[in-house]
Coordinates of C-alpha atoms in Angstrom, one line a residue:
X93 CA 125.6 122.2 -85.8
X94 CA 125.7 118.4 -87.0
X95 CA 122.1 118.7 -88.8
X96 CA 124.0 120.3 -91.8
X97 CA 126.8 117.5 -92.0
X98 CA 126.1 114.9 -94.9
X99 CA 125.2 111.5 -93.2
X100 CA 128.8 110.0 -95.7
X101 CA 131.3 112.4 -93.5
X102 CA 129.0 111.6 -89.7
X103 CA 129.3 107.6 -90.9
X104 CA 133.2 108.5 -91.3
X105 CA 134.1 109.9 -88.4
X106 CA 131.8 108.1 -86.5
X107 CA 133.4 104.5 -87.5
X108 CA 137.1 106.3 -86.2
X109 CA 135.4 106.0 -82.5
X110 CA 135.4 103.1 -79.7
X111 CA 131.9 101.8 -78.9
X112 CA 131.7 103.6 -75.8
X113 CA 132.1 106.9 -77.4
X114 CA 129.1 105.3 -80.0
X115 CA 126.9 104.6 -77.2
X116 CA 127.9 108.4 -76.0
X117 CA 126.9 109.6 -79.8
X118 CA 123.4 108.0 -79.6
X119 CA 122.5 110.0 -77.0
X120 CA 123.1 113.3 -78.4
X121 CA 120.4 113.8 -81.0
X122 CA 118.0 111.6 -82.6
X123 CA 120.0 112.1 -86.1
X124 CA 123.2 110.9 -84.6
X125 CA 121.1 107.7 -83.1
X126 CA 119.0 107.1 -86.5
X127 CA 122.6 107.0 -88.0
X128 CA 124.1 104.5 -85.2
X129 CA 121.0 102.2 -85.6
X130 CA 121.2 102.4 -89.3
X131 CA 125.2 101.6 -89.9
X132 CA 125.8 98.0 -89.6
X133 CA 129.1 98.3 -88.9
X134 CA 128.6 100.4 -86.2
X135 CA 126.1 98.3 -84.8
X136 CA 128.5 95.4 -85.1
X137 CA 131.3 97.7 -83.1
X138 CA 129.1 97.8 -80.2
X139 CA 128.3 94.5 -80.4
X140 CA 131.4 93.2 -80.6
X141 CA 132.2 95.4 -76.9
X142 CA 129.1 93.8 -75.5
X143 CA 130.0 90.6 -76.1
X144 CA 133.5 91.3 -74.9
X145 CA 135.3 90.7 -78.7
X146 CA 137.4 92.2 -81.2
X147 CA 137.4 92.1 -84.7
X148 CA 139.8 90.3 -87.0
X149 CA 140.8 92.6 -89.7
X150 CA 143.0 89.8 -91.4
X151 CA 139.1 87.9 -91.8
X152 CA 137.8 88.9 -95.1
X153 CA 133.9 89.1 -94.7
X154 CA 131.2 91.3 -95.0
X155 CA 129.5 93.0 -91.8
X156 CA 126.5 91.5 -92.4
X157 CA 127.7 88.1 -92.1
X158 CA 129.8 89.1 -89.0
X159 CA 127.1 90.2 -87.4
X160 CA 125.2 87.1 -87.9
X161 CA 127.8 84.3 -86.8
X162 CA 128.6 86.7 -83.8
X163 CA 124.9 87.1 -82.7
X164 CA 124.8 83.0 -83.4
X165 CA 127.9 82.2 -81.4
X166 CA 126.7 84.2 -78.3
X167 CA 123.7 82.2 -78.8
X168 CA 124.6 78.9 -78.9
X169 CA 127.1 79.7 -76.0
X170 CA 124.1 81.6 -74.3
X171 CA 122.0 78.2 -74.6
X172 CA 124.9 75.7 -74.3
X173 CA 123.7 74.5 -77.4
X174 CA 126.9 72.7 -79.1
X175 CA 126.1 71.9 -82.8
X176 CA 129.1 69.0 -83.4
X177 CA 130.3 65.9 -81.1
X178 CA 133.1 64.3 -81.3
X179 CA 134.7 60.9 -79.4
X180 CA 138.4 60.9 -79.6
X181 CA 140.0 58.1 -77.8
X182 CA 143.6 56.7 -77.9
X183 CA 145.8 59.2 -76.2
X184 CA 148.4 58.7 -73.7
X185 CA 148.1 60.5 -70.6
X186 CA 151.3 62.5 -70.7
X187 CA 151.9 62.9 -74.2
X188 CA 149.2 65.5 -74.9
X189 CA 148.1 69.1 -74.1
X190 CA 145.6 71.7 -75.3
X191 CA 147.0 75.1 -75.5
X192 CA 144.1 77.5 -76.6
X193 CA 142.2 75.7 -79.3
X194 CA 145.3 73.8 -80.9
X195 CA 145.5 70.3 -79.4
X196 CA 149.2 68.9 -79.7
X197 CA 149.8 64.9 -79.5
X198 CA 152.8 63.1 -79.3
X199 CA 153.1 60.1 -81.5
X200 CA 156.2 58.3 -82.2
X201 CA 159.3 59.5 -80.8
X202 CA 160.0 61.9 -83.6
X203 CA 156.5 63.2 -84.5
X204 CA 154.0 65.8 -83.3
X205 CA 150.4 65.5 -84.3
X206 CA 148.3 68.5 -84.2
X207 CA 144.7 69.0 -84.3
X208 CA 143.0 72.6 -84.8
X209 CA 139.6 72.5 -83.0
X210 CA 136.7 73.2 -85.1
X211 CA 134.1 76.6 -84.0
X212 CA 130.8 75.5 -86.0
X213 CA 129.5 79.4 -85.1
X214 CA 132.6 81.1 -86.6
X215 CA 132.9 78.9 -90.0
X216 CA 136.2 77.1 -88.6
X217 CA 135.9 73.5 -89.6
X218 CA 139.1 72.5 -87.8
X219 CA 142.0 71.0 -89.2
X220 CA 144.5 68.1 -88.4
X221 CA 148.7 67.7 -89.5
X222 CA 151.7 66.5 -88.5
X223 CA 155.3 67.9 -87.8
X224 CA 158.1 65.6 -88.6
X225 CA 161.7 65.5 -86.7
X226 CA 160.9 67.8 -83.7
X227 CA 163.8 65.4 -81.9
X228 CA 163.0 62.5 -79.5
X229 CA 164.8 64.8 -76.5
X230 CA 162.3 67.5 -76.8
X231 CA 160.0 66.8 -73.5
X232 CA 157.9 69.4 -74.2
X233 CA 156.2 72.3 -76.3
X234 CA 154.3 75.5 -75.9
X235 CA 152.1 76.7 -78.9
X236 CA 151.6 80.3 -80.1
X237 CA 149.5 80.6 -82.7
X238 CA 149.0 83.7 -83.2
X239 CA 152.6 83.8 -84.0
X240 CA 153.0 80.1 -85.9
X241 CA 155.3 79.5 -83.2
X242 CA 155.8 75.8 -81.7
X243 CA 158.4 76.1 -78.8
X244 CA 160.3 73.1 -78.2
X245 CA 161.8 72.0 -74.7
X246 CA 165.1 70.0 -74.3
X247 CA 166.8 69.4 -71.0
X248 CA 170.5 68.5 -71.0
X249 CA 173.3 67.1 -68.5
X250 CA 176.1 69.0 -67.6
X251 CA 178.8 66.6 -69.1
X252 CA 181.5 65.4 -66.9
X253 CA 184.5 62.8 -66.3
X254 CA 181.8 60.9 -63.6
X255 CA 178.0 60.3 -64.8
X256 CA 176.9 60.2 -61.6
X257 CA 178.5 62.9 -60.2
X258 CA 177.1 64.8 -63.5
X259 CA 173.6 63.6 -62.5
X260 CA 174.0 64.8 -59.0
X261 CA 175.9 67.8 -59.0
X262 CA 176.5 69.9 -62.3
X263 CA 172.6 70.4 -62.8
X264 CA 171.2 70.8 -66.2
X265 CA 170.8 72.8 -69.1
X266 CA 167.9 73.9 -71.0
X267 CA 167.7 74.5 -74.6
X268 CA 165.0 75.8 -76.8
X269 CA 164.1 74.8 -80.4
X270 CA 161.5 77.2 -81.9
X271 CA 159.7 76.1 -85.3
X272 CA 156.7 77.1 -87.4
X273 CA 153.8 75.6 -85.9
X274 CA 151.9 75.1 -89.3
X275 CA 155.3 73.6 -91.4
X276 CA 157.3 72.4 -88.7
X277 CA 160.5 74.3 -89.9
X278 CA 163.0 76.7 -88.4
X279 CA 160.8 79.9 -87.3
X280 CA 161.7 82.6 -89.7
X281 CA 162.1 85.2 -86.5
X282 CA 163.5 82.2 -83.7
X283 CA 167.2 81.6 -83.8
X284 CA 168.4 79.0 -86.8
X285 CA 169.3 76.0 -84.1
X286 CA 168.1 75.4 -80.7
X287 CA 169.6 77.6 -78.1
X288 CA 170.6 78.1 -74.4
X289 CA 168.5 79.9 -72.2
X290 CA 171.1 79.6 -68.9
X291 CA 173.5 78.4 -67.5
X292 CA 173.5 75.4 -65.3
X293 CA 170.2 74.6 -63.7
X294 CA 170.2 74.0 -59.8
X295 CA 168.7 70.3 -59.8
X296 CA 169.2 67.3 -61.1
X297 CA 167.6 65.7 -64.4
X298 CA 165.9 63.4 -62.8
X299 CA 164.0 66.0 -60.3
X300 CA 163.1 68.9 -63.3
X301 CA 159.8 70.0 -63.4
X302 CA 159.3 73.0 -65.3
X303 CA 156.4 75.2 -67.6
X304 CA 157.1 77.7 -70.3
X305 CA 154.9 80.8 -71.6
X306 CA 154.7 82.7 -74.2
X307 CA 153.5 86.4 -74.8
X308 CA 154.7 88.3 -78.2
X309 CA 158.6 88.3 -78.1
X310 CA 159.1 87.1 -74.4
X311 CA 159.0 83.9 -73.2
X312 CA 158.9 83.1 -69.3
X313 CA 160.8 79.5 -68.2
X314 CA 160.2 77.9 -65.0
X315 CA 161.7 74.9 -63.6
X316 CA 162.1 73.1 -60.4
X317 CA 159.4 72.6 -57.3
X318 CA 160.3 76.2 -56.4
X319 CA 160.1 77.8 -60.0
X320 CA 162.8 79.7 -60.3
X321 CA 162.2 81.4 -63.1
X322 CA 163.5 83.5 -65.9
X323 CA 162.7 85.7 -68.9
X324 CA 163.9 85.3 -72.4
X325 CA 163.2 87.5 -75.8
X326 CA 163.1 84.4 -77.9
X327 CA 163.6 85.4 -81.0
X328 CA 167.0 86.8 -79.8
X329 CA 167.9 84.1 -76.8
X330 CA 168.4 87.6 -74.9
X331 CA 168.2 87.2 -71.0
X332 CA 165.8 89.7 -69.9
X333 CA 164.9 89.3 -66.0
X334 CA 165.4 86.8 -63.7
X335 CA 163.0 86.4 -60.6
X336 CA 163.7 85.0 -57.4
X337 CA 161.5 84.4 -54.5
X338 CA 161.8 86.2 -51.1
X339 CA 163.2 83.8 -48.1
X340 CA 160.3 81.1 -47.3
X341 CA 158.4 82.3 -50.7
X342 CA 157.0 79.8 -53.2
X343 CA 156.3 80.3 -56.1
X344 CA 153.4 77.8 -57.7
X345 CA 152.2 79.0 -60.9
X346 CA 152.4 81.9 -63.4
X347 CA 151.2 83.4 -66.5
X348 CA 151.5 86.8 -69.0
X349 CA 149.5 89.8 -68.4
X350 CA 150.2 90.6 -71.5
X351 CA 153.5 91.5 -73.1
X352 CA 155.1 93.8 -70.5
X353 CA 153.6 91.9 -67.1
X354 CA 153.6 88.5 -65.2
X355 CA 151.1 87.4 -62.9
X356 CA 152.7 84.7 -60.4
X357 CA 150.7 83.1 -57.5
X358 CA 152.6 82.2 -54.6
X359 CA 152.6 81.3 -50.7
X360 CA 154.5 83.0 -48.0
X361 CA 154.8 81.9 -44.8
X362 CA 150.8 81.4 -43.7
X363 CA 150.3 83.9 -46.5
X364 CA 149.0 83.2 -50.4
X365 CA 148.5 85.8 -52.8
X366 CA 149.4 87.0 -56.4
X367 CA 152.0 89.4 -57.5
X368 CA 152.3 91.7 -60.7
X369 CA 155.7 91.5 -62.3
X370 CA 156.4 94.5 -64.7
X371 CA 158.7 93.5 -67.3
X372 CA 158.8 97.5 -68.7
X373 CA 160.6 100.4 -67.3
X374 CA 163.6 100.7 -65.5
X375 CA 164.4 97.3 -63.3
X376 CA 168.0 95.3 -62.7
X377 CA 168.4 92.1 -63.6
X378 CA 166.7 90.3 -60.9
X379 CA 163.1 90.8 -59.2
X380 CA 161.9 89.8 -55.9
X381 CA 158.9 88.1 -55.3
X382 CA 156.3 88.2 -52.7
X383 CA 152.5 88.0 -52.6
X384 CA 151.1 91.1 -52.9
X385 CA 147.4 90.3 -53.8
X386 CA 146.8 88.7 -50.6
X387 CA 144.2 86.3 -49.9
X388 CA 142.9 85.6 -45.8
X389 CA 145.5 84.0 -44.0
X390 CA 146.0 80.3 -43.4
X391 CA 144.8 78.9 -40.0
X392 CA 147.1 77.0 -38.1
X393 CA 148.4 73.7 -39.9
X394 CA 146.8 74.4 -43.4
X395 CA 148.4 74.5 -46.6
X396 CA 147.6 76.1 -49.9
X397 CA 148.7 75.7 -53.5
X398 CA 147.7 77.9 -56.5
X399 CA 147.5 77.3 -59.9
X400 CA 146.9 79.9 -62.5
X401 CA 144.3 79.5 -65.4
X402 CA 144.4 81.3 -68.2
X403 CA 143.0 81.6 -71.7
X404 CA 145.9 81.2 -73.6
X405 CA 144.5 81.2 -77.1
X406 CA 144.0 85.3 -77.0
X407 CA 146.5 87.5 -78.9
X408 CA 146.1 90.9 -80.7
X409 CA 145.8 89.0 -84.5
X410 CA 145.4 85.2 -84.0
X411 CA 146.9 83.1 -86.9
X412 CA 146.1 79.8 -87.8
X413 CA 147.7 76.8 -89.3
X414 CA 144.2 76.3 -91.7
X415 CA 143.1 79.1 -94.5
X416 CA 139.8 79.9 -92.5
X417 CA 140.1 82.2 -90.2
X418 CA 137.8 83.5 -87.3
X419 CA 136.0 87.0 -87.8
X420 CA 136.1 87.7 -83.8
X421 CA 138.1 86.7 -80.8
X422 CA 138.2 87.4 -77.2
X423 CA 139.2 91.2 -76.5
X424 CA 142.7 90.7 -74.1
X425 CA 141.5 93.3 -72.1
X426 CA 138.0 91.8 -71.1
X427 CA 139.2 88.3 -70.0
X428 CA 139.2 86.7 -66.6
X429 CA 141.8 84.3 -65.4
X430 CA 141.0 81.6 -63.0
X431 CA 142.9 80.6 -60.2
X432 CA 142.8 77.2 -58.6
X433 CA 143.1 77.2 -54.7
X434 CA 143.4 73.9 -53.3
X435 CA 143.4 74.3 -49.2
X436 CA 144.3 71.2 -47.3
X437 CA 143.4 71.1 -43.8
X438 CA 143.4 67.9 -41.2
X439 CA 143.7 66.3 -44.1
X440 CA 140.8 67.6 -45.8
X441 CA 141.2 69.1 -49.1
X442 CA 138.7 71.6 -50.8
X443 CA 139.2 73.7 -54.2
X444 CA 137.9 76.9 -55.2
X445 CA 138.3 78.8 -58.9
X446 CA 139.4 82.5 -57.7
X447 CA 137.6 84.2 -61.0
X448 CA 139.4 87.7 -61.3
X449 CA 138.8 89.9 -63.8
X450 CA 142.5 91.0 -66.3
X451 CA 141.3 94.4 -65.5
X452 CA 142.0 93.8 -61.7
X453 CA 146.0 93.9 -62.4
X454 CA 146.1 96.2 -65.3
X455 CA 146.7 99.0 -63.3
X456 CA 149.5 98.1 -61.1
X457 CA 151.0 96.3 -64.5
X458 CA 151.0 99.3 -66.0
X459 CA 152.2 101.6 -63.2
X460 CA 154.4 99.3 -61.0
X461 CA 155.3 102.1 -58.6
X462 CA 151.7 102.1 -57.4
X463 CA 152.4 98.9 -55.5
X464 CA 155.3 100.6 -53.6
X465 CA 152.5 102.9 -52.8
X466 CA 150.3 100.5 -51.2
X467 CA 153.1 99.5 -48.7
X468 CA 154.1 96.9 -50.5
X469 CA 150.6 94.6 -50.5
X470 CA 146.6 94.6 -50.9
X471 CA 144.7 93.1 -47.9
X472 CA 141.8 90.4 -48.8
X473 CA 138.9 92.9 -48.5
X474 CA 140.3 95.5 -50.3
X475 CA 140.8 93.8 -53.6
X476 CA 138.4 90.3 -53.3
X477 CA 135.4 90.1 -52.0
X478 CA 133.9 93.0 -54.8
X479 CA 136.2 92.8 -57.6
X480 CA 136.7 88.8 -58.3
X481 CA 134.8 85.8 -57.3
X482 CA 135.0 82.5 -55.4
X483 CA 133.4 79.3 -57.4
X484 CA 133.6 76.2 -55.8
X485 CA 134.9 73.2 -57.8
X486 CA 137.3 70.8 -59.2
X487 CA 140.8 70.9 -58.9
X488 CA 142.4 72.4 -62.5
X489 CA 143.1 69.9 -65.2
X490 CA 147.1 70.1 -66.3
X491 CA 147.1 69.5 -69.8
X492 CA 144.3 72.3 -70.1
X493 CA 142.3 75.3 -69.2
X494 CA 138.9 75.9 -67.4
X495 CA 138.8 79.4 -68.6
X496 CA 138.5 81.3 -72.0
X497 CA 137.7 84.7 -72.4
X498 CA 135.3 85.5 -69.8
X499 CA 133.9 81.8 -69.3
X500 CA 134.5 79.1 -66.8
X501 CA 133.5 75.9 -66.7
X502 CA 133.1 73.4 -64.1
X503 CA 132.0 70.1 -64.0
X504 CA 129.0 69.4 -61.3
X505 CA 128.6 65.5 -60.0
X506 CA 125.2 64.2 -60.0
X507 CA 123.8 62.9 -56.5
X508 CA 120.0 61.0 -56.0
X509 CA 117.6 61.8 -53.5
X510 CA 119.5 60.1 -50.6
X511 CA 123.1 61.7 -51.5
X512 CA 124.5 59.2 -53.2
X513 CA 126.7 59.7 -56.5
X514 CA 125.6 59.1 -60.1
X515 CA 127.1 58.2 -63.2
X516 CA 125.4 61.6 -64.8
X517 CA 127.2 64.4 -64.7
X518 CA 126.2 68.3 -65.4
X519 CA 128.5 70.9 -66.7
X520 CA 128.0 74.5 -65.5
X521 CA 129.5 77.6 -67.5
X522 CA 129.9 80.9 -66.1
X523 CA 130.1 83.9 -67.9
X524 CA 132.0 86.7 -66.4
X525 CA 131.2 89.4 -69.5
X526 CA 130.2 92.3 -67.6
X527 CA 128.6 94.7 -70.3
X528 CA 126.8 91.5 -71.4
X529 CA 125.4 91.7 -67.9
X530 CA 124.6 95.5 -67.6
X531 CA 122.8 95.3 -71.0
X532 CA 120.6 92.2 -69.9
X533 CA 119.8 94.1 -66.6
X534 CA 118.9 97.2 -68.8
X535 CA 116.8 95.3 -71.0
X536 CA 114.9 93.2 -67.9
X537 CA 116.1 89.7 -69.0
X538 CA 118.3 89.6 -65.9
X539 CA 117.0 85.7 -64.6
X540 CA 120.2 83.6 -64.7
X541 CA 122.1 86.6 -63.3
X542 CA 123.7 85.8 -60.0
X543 CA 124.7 89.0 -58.0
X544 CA 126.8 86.9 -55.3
X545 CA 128.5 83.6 -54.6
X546 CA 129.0 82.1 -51.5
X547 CA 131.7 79.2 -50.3
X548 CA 132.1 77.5 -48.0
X549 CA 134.7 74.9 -46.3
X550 CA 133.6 71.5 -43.9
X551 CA 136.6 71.5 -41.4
X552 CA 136.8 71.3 -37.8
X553 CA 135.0 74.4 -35.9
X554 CA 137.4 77.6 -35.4
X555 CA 138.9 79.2 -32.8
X556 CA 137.7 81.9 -31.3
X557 CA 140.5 84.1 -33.1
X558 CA 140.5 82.2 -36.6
X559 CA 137.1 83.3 -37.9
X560 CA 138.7 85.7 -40.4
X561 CA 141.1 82.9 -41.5
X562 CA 140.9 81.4 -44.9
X563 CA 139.3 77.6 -44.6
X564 CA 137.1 79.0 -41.3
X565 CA 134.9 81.2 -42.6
X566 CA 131.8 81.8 -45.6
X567 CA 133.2 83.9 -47.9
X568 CA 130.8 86.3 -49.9
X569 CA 132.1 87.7 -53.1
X570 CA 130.5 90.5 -55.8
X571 CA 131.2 89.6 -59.2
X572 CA 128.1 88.7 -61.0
X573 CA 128.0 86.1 -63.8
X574 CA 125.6 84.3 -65.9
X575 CA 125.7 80.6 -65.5
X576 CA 123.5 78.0 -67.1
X577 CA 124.2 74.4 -65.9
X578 CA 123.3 71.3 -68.3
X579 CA 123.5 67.4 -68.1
X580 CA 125.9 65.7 -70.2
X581 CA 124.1 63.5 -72.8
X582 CA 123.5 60.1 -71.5
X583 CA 124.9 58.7 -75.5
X584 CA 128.2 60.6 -74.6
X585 CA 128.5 59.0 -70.9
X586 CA 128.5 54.9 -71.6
X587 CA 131.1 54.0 -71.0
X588 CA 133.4 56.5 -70.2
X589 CA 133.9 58.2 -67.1
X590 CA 134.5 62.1 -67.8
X591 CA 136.2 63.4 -64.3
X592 CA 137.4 66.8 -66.0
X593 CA 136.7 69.6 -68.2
X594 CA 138.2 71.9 -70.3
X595 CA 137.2 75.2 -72.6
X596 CA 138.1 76.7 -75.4
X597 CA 136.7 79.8 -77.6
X598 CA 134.4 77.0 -79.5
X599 CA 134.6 73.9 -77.4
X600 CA 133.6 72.0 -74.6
X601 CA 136.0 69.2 -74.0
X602 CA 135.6 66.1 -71.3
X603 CA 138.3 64.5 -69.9
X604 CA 138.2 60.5 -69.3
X605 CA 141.6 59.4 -67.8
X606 CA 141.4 56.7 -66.1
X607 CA 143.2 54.7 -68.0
X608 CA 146.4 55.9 -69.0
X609 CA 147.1 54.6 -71.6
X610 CA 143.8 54.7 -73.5
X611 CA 142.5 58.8 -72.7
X612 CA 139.4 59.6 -74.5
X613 CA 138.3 63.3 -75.1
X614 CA 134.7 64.0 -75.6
X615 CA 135.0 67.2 -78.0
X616 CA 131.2 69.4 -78.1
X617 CA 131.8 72.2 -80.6
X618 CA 129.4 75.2 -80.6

């Protein structure tokens, strides 16, 4: 029936299609394949799925080129073959943070340097500006750039007759400033002056502790050891949810989903696990929480604490302070996150990455009733051992993430012959992109393809009962990666001393921080 339709109209309708119903398409007839393999910007859909990327229809550029810097980005990442280095030295240790591939520094009381990373691959040759009068009471900032948006932090006392009793007693307030993250100025869709996201806050000033999110018009606040936590619309200051943990839960970390869900890791009782959060459909004004994502319990006297890592550069239509703009970017559906398990037992401390797969939770955050269906939790081997995977590793760097897209990336020390430590160090990346993987097994180049991963824990032997508890036990997980490990150039070790590392969507970055005041970045673009 299709051998009579011109080639124009089968292009046409064919380019109105996702890539898997193109890959569908190629199978029915020769013609329809011929026309596949002849369109380049079909070609360039499917490639874009395979390498688990969207397009940027805000990039003007033609296919071909496209094409070409996404087959040479996937390549140099392939290789870990960066094509720029760069030494930056002279930060202070708390005064910085990368948030997806906009690095934020804090100068002089008043000021707010920002540095756009460069990504040789997709033409961005990075960028570097300053924001004036963002207030010397702002402690901290959270960066959206898809959205311009620079959020702002600022904690205040209650005011009363008595300081002290002010300081003890009447908590704190939070406010919010939110400004254009390329001019600095009021954000067009934010609120003209900074505004109150609560009332009082149960702790003291001196005690706060708290992170900030953001995901489209929602913004999640967190504050205090326990993270109690709340959900604003901040373009509004409209309270949205608040969510409190069960009796003896804790909550440790959380992220966005997306724009309707929270992930939050958290420890109950000898229990830790993660919870989806819907933020859409009918709910009151307060959520419980309580691990439901369980991982094997804790044995007796062991303690763990989770920390979420997540790529937080990906949005639907990424903005960015500089002209040039990417042609691709990570698909939000195709990510992993990485969460950091640190298990202390008898005093011995180990730490994992958990790798999970976005897809794992989209489900339940789409259809939140289905947890009530599951009785209120997942066990271990229902949801882990196939579905994510266990990488042993560093603990998690704070001012930055070990995970973007659907790469991790983890330092590895160096040891000699008789075990003893080097000053080398190697850098592994793992690439979670599973129709990357399928294709490479298709196509028989399927060598740096690891099926399984094994960890392990040195602690005392177990108990007879506790070999299925968590810190006793090899665990075996199912999610295979690619992962190609390199050494670190010896002209980039002397003489710094890189204990951490971050990615980004273009960058390698290595952390030296032992000196505090004097934190040098070691920045390999690809």
């Amino acid at each position: 029936m299709f051998d009579s339709f011109p080639i124009e109209l089968l292009t046409a309708v064919l380019s109105g299609i996702d890539f898997r119903s193109l890959l569908v398409c190629r199978q029915l007839s020769h013609r329809f394949r011929a026309i596949i393999d002849a369109t380049p910007s079909l070609q360039y859909t499917i490639e874009l799925a395979i390498a688990g990327m969207v397009d940027n229809p805000k990039r003007s550029m033609p296919i071909e080129e496209r094409r070409r810097r996404l087959m040479v980005y996937q390549e140099n990442w392939a290789n870990t073959s960066w094509k720029r280095e760069e030494i930056l030295p002279g930060l202070e240790k708390d005064l910085w943070e990368l948030n997806g591939d906009v690095m934020f520094v804090m100068g002089h009381p008043d000021t707010l340097s920002l540095h756009q990373l460069p990504g040789i691959s997709c033409g961005l040759q990075g960028s570097v500006w300053t924001i004036e009068g963002v207030g010397p009471e702002v402690l901290d900032f959270k960066i959206d750039a898809s959205q311009d948006l620079l959020v702002g932090l600022e904690i205040l006392h209650h005011q009363s007759a008595d300081a002290e009793e002010a300081r003890l007693f009447d908590g704190c307030y939070c406010r919010i400033h939110t400004r254009s993250l390329s001019t600095g100025a009021p954000h067009p869709k934010g609120l003209a002056v900074g505004h109150f996201l609560d009332g009082p806050l149960m702790c003291t000033h001196d005690d706060m502790w708290f992170d900030i999110h953001i995901s489209g018009d929602l913004l999640a606040f967190g504050y205090c050891d326990n993270l109690e936590l709340s959900v604003w619309k901040w373009k509004l200051g409209a309270f949205v949810t608040y969510l409190e943990p069960q009796v003896n839960t804790k909550i440790d970390t959380f992220t966005f989903l997306g724009d309707d869900a929270l992930l939050l890791a958290s420890v109950s009782g000898d229990r830790a696990g993660l919870q989806v959060c819907s933020l859409s459909g009918p709910r009151g004004n307060k959520i419980l929480v309580n691990p439901h994502y369980l991982y094997p319990p804790l044995s007796d006297g062991a303690y763990a604490s989770l920390e979420i890592k997540y790529d937080s550069s990906g949005s639907p239509s990424p903005t960015y302070p500089n002209e040039s703009q990417a042609p691709f970017y990570s698909s939000p559906e195709s990510r992993i996150l990485a969460v950091g398990v640190q298990l202390t037992n008898n005093g011995e401390e180990v730490h994992w990455f958990h790798v999970i797969p976005v897809s794992v939770f989209l489900h339940a955050a789409r259809h939140p009733q289905s947890i009530e269906d599951q009785n209120g939790f997942v066990a271990w081997d229902d949801w882990g051992p196939e579905k994510t995977c266990l990488v042993t590793g560093q603990p998690p760097f704070l001012f930055g993430s070990s995970v973007s897209g659907t790469r991790l990336v983890t330092l590895v020390p160096v040891h000699n012959d008789v075990g003893q430590l080097q000053p080398a160090i190697e850098v592994s990346v793992y690439d979670f992109n599973s129709f990357a993987i399928r294709r490479d097994r298709t196509n028989g180049r399927g060598s740096d393809i690891f099926e399984t991963n094994a960890v392990f824990l040195k602690s005392p032997e177990p108990q007879s009962d506790g070999d299925d508890q968590l810190g006793y036990r090899k665990i075996i997980t199912r999610l295979p990666f690619h992962k190609k490990t390199v050494p670190l150039p010896s002209r980039l070790m002397a003489p710094h001393s890189f204990k951490h590392v971050m990615i980004t969507t273009d960058n390698l970055i290595f952390v030296d921080d032992e000196d505090e005041d004097n934190v040098v970045l070691a920045i390999l673009s690809f």
